[in-house]
PDB file of C-alpha atoms in Angstrom:
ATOM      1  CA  UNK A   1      88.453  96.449 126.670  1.00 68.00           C
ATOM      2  CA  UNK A   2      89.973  93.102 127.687  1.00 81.00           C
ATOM      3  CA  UNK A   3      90.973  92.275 124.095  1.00 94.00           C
ATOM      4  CA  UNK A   4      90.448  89.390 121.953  1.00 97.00           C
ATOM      5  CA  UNK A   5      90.000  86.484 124.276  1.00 97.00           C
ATOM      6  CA  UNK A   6      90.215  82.746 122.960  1.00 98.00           C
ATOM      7  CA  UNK A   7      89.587  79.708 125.691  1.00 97.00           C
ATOM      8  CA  UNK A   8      91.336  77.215 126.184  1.00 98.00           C
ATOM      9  CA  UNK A   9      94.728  78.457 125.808  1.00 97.00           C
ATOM     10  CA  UNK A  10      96.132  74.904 125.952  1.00 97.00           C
ATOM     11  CA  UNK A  11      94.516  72.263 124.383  1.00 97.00           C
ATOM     12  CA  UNK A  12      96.261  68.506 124.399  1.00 98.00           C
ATOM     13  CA  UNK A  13      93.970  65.467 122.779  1.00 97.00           C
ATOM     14  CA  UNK A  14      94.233  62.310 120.936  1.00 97.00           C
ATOM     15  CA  UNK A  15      93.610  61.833 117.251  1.00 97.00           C
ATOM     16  CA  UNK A  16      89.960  61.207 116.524  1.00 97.00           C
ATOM     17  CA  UNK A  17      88.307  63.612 119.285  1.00 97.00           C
ATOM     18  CA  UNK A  18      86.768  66.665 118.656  1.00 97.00           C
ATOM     19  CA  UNK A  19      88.090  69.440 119.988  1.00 98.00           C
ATOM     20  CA  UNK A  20      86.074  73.224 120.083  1.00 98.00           C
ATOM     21  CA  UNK A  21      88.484  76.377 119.969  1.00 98.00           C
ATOM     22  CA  UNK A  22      86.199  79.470 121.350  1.00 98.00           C
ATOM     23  CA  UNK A  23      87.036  83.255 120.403  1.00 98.00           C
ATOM     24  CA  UNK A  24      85.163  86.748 121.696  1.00 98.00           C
ATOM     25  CA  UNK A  25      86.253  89.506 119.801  1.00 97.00           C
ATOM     26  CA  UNK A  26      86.454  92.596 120.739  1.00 96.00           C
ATOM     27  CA  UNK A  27      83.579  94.402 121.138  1.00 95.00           C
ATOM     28  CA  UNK A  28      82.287  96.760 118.127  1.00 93.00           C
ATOM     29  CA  UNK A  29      84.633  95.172 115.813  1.00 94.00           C
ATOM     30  CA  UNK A  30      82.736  93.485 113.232  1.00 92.00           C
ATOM     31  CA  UNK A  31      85.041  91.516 111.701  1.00 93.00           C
ATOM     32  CA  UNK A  32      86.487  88.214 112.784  1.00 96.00           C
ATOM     33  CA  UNK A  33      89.079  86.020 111.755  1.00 96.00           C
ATOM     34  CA  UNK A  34      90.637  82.696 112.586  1.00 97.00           C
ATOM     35  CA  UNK A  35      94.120  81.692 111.642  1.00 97.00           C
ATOM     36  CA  UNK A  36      96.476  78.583 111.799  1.00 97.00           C
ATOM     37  CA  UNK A  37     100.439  79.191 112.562  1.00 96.00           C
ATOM     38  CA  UNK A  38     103.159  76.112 112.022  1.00 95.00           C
ATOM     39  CA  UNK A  39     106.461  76.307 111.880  1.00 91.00           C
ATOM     40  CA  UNK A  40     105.489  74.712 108.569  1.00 91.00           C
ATOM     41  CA  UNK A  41     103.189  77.085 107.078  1.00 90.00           C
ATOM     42  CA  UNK A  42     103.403  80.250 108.640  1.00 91.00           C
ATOM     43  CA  UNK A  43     100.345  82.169 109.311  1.00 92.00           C
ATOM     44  CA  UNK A  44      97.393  80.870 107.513  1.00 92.00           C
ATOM     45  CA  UNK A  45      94.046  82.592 107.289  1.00 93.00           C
ATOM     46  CA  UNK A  46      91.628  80.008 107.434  1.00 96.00           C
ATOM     47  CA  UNK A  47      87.945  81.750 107.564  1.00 96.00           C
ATOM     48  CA  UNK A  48      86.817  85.076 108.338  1.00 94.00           C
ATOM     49  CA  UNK A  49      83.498  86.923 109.200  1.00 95.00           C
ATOM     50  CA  UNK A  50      81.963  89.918 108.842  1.00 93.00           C
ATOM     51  CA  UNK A  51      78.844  90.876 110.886  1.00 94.00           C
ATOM     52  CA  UNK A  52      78.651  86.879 111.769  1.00 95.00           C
ATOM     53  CA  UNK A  53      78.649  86.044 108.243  1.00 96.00           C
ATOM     54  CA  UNK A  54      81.373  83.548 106.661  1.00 95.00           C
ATOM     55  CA  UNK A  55      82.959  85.657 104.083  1.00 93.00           C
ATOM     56  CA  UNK A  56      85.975  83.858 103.021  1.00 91.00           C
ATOM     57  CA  UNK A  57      86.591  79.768 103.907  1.00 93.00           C
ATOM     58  CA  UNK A  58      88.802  79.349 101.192  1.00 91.00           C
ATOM     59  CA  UNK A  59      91.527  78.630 103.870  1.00 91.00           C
ATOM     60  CA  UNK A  60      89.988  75.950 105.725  1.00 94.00           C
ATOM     61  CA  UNK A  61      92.248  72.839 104.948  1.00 87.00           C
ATOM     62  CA  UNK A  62      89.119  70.017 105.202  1.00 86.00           C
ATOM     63  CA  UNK A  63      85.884  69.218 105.798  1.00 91.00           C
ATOM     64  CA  UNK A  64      86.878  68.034 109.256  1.00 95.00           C
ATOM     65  CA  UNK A  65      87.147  71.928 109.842  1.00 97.00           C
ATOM     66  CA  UNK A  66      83.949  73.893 110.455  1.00 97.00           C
ATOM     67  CA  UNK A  67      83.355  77.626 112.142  1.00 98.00           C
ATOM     68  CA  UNK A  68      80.482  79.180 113.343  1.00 97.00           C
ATOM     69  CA  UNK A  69      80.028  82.904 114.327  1.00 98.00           C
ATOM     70  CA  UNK A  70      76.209  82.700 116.345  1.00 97.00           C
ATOM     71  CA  UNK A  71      76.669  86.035 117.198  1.00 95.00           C
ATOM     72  CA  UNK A  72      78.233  89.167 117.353  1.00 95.00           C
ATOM     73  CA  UNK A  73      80.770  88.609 120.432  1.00 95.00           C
ATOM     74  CA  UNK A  74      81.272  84.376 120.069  1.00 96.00           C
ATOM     75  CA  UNK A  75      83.081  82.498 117.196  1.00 98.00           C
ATOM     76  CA  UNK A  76      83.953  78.783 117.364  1.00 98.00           C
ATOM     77  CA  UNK A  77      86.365  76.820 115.177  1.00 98.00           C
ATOM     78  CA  UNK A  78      85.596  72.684 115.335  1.00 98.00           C
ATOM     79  CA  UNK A  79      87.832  70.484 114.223  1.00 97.00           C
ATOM     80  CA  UNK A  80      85.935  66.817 113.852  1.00 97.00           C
ATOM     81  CA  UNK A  81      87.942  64.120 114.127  1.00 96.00           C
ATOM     82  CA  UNK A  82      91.450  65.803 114.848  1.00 97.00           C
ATOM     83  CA  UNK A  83      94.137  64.757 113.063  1.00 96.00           C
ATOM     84  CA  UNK A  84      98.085  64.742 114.681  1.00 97.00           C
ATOM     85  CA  UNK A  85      98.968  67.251 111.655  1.00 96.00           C
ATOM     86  CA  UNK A  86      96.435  69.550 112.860  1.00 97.00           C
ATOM     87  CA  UNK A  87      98.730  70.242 115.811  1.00 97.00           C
ATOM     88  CA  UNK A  88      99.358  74.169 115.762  1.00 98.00           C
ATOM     89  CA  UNK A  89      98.481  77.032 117.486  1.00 98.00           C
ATOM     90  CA  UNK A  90      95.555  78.830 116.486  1.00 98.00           C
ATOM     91  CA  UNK A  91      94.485  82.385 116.345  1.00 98.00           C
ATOM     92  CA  UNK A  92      91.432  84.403 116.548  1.00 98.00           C
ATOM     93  CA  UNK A  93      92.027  88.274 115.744  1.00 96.00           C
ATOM     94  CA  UNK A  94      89.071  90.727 115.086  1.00 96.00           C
ATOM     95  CA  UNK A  95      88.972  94.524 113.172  1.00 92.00           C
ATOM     96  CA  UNK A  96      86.738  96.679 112.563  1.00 82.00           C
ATOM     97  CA  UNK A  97      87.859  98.222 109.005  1.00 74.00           C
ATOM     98  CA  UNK A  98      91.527  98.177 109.110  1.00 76.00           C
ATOM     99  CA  UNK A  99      93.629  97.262 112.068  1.00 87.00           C
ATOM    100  CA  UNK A 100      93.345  93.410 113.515  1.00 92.00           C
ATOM    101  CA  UNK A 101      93.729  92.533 116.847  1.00 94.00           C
ATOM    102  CA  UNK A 102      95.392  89.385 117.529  1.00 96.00           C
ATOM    103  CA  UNK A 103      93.880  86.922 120.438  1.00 97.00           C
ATOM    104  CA  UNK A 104      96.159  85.253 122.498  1.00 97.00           C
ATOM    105  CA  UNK A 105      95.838  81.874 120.547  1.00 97.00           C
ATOM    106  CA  UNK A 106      95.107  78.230 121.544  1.00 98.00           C
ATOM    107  CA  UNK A 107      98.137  75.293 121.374  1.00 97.00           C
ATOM    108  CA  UNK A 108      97.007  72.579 120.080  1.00 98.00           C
ATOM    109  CA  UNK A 109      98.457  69.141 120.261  1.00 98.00           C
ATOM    110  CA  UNK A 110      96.621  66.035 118.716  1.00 98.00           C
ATOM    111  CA  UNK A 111      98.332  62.621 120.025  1.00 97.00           C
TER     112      UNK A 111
ATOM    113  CA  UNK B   1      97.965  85.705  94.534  1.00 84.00           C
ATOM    114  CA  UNK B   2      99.632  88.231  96.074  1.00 89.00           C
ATOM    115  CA  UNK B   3     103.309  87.526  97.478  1.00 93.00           C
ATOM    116  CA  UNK B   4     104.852  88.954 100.482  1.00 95.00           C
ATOM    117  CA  UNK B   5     108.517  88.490 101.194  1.00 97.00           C
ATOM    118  CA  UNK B   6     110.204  90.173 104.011  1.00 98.00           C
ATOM    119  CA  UNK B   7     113.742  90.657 104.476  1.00 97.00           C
ATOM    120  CA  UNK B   8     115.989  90.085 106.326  1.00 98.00           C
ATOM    121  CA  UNK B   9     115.052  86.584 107.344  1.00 97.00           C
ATOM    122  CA  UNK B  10     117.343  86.468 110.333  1.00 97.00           C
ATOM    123  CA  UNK B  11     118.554  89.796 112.478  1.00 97.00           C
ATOM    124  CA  UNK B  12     121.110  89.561 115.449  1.00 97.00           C
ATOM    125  CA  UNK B  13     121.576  93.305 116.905  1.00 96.00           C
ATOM    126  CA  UNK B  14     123.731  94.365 119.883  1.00 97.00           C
ATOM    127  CA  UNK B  15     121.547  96.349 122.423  1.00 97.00           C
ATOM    128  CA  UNK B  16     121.500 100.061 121.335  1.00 97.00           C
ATOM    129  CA  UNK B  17     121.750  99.544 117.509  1.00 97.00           C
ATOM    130  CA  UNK B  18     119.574 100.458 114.542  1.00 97.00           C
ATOM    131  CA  UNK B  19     117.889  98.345 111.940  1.00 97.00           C
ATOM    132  CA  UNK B  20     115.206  98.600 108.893  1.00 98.00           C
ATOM    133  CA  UNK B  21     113.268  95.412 108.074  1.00 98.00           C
ATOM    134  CA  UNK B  22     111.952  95.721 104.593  1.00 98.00           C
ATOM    135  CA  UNK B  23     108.635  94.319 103.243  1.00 98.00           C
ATOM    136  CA  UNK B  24     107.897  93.535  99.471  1.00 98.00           C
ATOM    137  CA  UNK B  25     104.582  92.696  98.072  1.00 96.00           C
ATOM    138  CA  UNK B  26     103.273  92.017  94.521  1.00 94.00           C
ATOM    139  CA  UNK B  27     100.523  93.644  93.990  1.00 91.00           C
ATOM    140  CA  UNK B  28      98.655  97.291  94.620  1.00 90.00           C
ATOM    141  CA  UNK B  29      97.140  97.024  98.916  1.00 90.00           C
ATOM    142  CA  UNK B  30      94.734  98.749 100.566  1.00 89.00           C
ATOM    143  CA  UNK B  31      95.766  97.219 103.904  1.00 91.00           C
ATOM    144  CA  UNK B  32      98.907  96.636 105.567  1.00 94.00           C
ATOM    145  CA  UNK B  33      99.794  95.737 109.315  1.00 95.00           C
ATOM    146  CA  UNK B  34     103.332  95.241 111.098  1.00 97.00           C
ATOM    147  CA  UNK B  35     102.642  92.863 113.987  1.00 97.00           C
ATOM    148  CA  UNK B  36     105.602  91.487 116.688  1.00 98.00           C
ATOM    149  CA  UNK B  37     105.243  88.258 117.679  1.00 97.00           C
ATOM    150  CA  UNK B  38     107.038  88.360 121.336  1.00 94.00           C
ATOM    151  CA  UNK B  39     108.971  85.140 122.174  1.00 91.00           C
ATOM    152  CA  UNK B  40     105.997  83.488 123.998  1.00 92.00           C
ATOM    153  CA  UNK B  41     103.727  84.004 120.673  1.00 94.00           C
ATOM    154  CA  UNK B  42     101.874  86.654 121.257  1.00 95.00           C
ATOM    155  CA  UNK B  43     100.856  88.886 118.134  1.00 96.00           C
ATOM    156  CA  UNK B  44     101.157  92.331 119.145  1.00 95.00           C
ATOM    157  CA  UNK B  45      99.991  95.341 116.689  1.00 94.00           C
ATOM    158  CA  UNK B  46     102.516  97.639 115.383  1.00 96.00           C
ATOM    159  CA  UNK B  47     101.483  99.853 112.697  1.00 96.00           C
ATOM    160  CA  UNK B  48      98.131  99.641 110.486  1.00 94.00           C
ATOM    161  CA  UNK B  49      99.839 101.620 107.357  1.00 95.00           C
ATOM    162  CA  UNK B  50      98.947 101.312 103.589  1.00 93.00           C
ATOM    163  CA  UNK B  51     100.285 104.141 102.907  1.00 94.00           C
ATOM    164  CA  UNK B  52     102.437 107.602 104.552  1.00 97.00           C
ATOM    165  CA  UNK B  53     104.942 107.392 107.620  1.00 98.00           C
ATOM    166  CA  UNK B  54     104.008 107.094 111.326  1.00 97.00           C
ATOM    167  CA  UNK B  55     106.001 106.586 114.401  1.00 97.00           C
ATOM    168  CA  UNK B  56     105.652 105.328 118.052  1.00 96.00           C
ATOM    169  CA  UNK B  57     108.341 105.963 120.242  1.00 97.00           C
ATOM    170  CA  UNK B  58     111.489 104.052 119.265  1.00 97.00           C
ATOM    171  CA  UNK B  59     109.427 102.564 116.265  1.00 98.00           C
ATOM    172  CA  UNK B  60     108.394 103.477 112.766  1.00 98.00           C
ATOM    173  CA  UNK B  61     106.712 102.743 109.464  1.00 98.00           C
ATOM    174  CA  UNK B  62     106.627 103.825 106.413  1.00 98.00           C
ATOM    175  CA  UNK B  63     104.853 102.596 103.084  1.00 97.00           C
ATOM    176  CA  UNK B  64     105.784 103.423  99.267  1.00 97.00           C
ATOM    177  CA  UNK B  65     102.338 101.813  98.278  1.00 93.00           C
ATOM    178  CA  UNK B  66     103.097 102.700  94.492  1.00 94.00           C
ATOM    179  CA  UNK B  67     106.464 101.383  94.794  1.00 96.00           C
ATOM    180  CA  UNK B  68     105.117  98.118  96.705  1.00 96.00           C
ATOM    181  CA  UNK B  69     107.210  98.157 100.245  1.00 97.00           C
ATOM    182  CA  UNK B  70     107.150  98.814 103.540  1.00 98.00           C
ATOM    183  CA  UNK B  71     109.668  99.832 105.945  1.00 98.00           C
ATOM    184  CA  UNK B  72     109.727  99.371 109.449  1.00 98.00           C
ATOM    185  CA  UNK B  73     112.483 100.951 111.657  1.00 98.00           C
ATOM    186  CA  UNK B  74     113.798 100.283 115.009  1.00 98.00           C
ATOM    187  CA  UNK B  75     115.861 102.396 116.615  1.00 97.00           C
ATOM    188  CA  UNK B  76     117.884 102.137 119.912  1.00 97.00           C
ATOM    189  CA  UNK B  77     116.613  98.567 120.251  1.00 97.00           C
ATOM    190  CA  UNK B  78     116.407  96.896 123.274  1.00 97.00           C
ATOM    191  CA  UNK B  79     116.443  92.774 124.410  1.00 96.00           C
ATOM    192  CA  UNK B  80     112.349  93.272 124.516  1.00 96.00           C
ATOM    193  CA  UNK B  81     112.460  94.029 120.828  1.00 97.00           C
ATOM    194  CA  UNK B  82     113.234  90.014 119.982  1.00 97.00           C
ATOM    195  CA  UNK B  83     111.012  88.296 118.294  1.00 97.00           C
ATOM    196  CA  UNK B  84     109.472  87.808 115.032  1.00 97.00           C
ATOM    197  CA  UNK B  85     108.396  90.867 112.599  1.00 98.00           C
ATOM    198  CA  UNK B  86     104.971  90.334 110.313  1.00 97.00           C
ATOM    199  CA  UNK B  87     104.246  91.988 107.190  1.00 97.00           C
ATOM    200  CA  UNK B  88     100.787  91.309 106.857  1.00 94.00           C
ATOM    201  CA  UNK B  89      98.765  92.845 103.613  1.00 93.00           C
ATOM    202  CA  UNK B  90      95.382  93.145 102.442  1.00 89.00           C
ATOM    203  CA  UNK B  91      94.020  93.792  99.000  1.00 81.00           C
ATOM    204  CA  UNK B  92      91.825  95.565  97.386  1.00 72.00           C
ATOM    205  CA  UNK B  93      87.686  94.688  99.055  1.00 69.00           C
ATOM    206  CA  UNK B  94      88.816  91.938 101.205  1.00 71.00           C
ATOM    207  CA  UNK B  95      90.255  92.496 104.763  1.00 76.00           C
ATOM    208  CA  UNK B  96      91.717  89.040 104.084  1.00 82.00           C
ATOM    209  CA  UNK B  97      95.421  89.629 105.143  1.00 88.00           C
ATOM    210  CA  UNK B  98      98.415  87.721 103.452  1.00 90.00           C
ATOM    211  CA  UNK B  99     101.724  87.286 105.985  1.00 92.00           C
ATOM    212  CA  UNK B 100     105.095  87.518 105.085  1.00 93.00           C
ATOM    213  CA  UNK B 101     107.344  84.756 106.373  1.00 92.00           C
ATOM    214  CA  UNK B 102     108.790  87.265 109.160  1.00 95.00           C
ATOM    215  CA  UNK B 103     112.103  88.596 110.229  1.00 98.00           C
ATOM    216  CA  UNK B 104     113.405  86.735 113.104  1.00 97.00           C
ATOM    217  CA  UNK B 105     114.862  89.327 115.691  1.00 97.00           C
ATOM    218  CA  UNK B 106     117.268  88.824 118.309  1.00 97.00           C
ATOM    219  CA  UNK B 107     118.925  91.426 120.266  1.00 97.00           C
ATOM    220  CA  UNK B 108     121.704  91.014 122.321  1.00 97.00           C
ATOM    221  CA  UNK B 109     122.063  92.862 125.565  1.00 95.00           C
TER     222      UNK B 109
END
């Protein structure tokens, strides 16, 4: 398998665009997640999925922040407008009971 | 909610030593993940281990679940081995992980 695969890896905009982070877990693992890392904040879980189902949003910091899981090998994470403080690099990892896999995350860097 | 300190913060090794990074949480786990992150970010996999002792190779884990630590040990370690260490733990129903702040790893060749 070709791991967890996020697109784009790079991602440089200006504050008010939206910007679309994409995620395909690996496949037969039916759990997905997507995190936020700053130096600030460490590792933050912000939503997470299980058999395309939103389980858990607690961690999603605003409204401007949505996810979607359509099905079982696509996530997306929206951010609408973007904001200069949500400038991080984001991860998508996905499990199936147990042990995550980590994708190899999207920069981010609202202007 | 459930805290997760790891310790040390900061580790500077010469090339060939030994060293145990220790990882305290606050509450009773039924998950718990070591994960490197490499120096250009990736988050590699270590150990899934909520309990018992495993190895691989020059690494291994082992978790006092009753006791509420983990241990991961590194022997021989080598420049490849810098980084950044995650404890990441889950509890009980929820695969929802909680992350440690890390152990910042440098090894000197």
């Amino acid at each position: 398998d070709a791991g967890v695969i996020q697109s784009p890896r790079h991602e440089v905009t200006e504050m008010g665009q939206e910007v679309t982070l994409r995620c395909k877990p690996i496949s037969g693992h039916d759990y997905l997640f997507w995190y936020r890392q700053t130096m600030m904040r460490g590792l933050e879980l912000l939503i997470y999925f299980n058999n395309n189902v939103p389980i858990d949003d607690s961690g999603m910091p605003e409204d401007r922040f949505s996810a979607k899981m359509p099905n079982a090998s696509f996530s997306t994470l929206k951010i609408q407008p973007s904001e200069p403080r949500d400038s991080a690099v984001y991860f998508c990892a996905s499990s199936g009971p147990g042990t995550q896999y980590f994708g190899p995350g999207t920069r981010l860097l609202v202007l | 909610g459930i805290q997760v300190e790891q310790s040390p913060p900061d580790l500077i090794l010469q090339e060939g030593a030994n060293s145990t990074l220790r990882c305290n949480f606050s509450d009773s786990v039924n998950n718990l993940q070591w994960f490197h992150q490499n120096p250009w970010g990736q988050l590699i996999n270590l150990f899934y281990i909520p309990s018992g002792t495993k190895q691989n190779g020059r690494l291994s884990a082992t978790t006092v679940a009753t006791e509420r630590y983990s241990l991961l040990y590194i022997s021989s370690s080598q420049t490849t081995d810098s980084g950044v260490y995650f404890c990441a733990v889950g509890t009980s129903g929820t695969y929802k992980y909680i992350f440690g702040t890390g152990t910042r790893l440098k090894v000197l060749a």
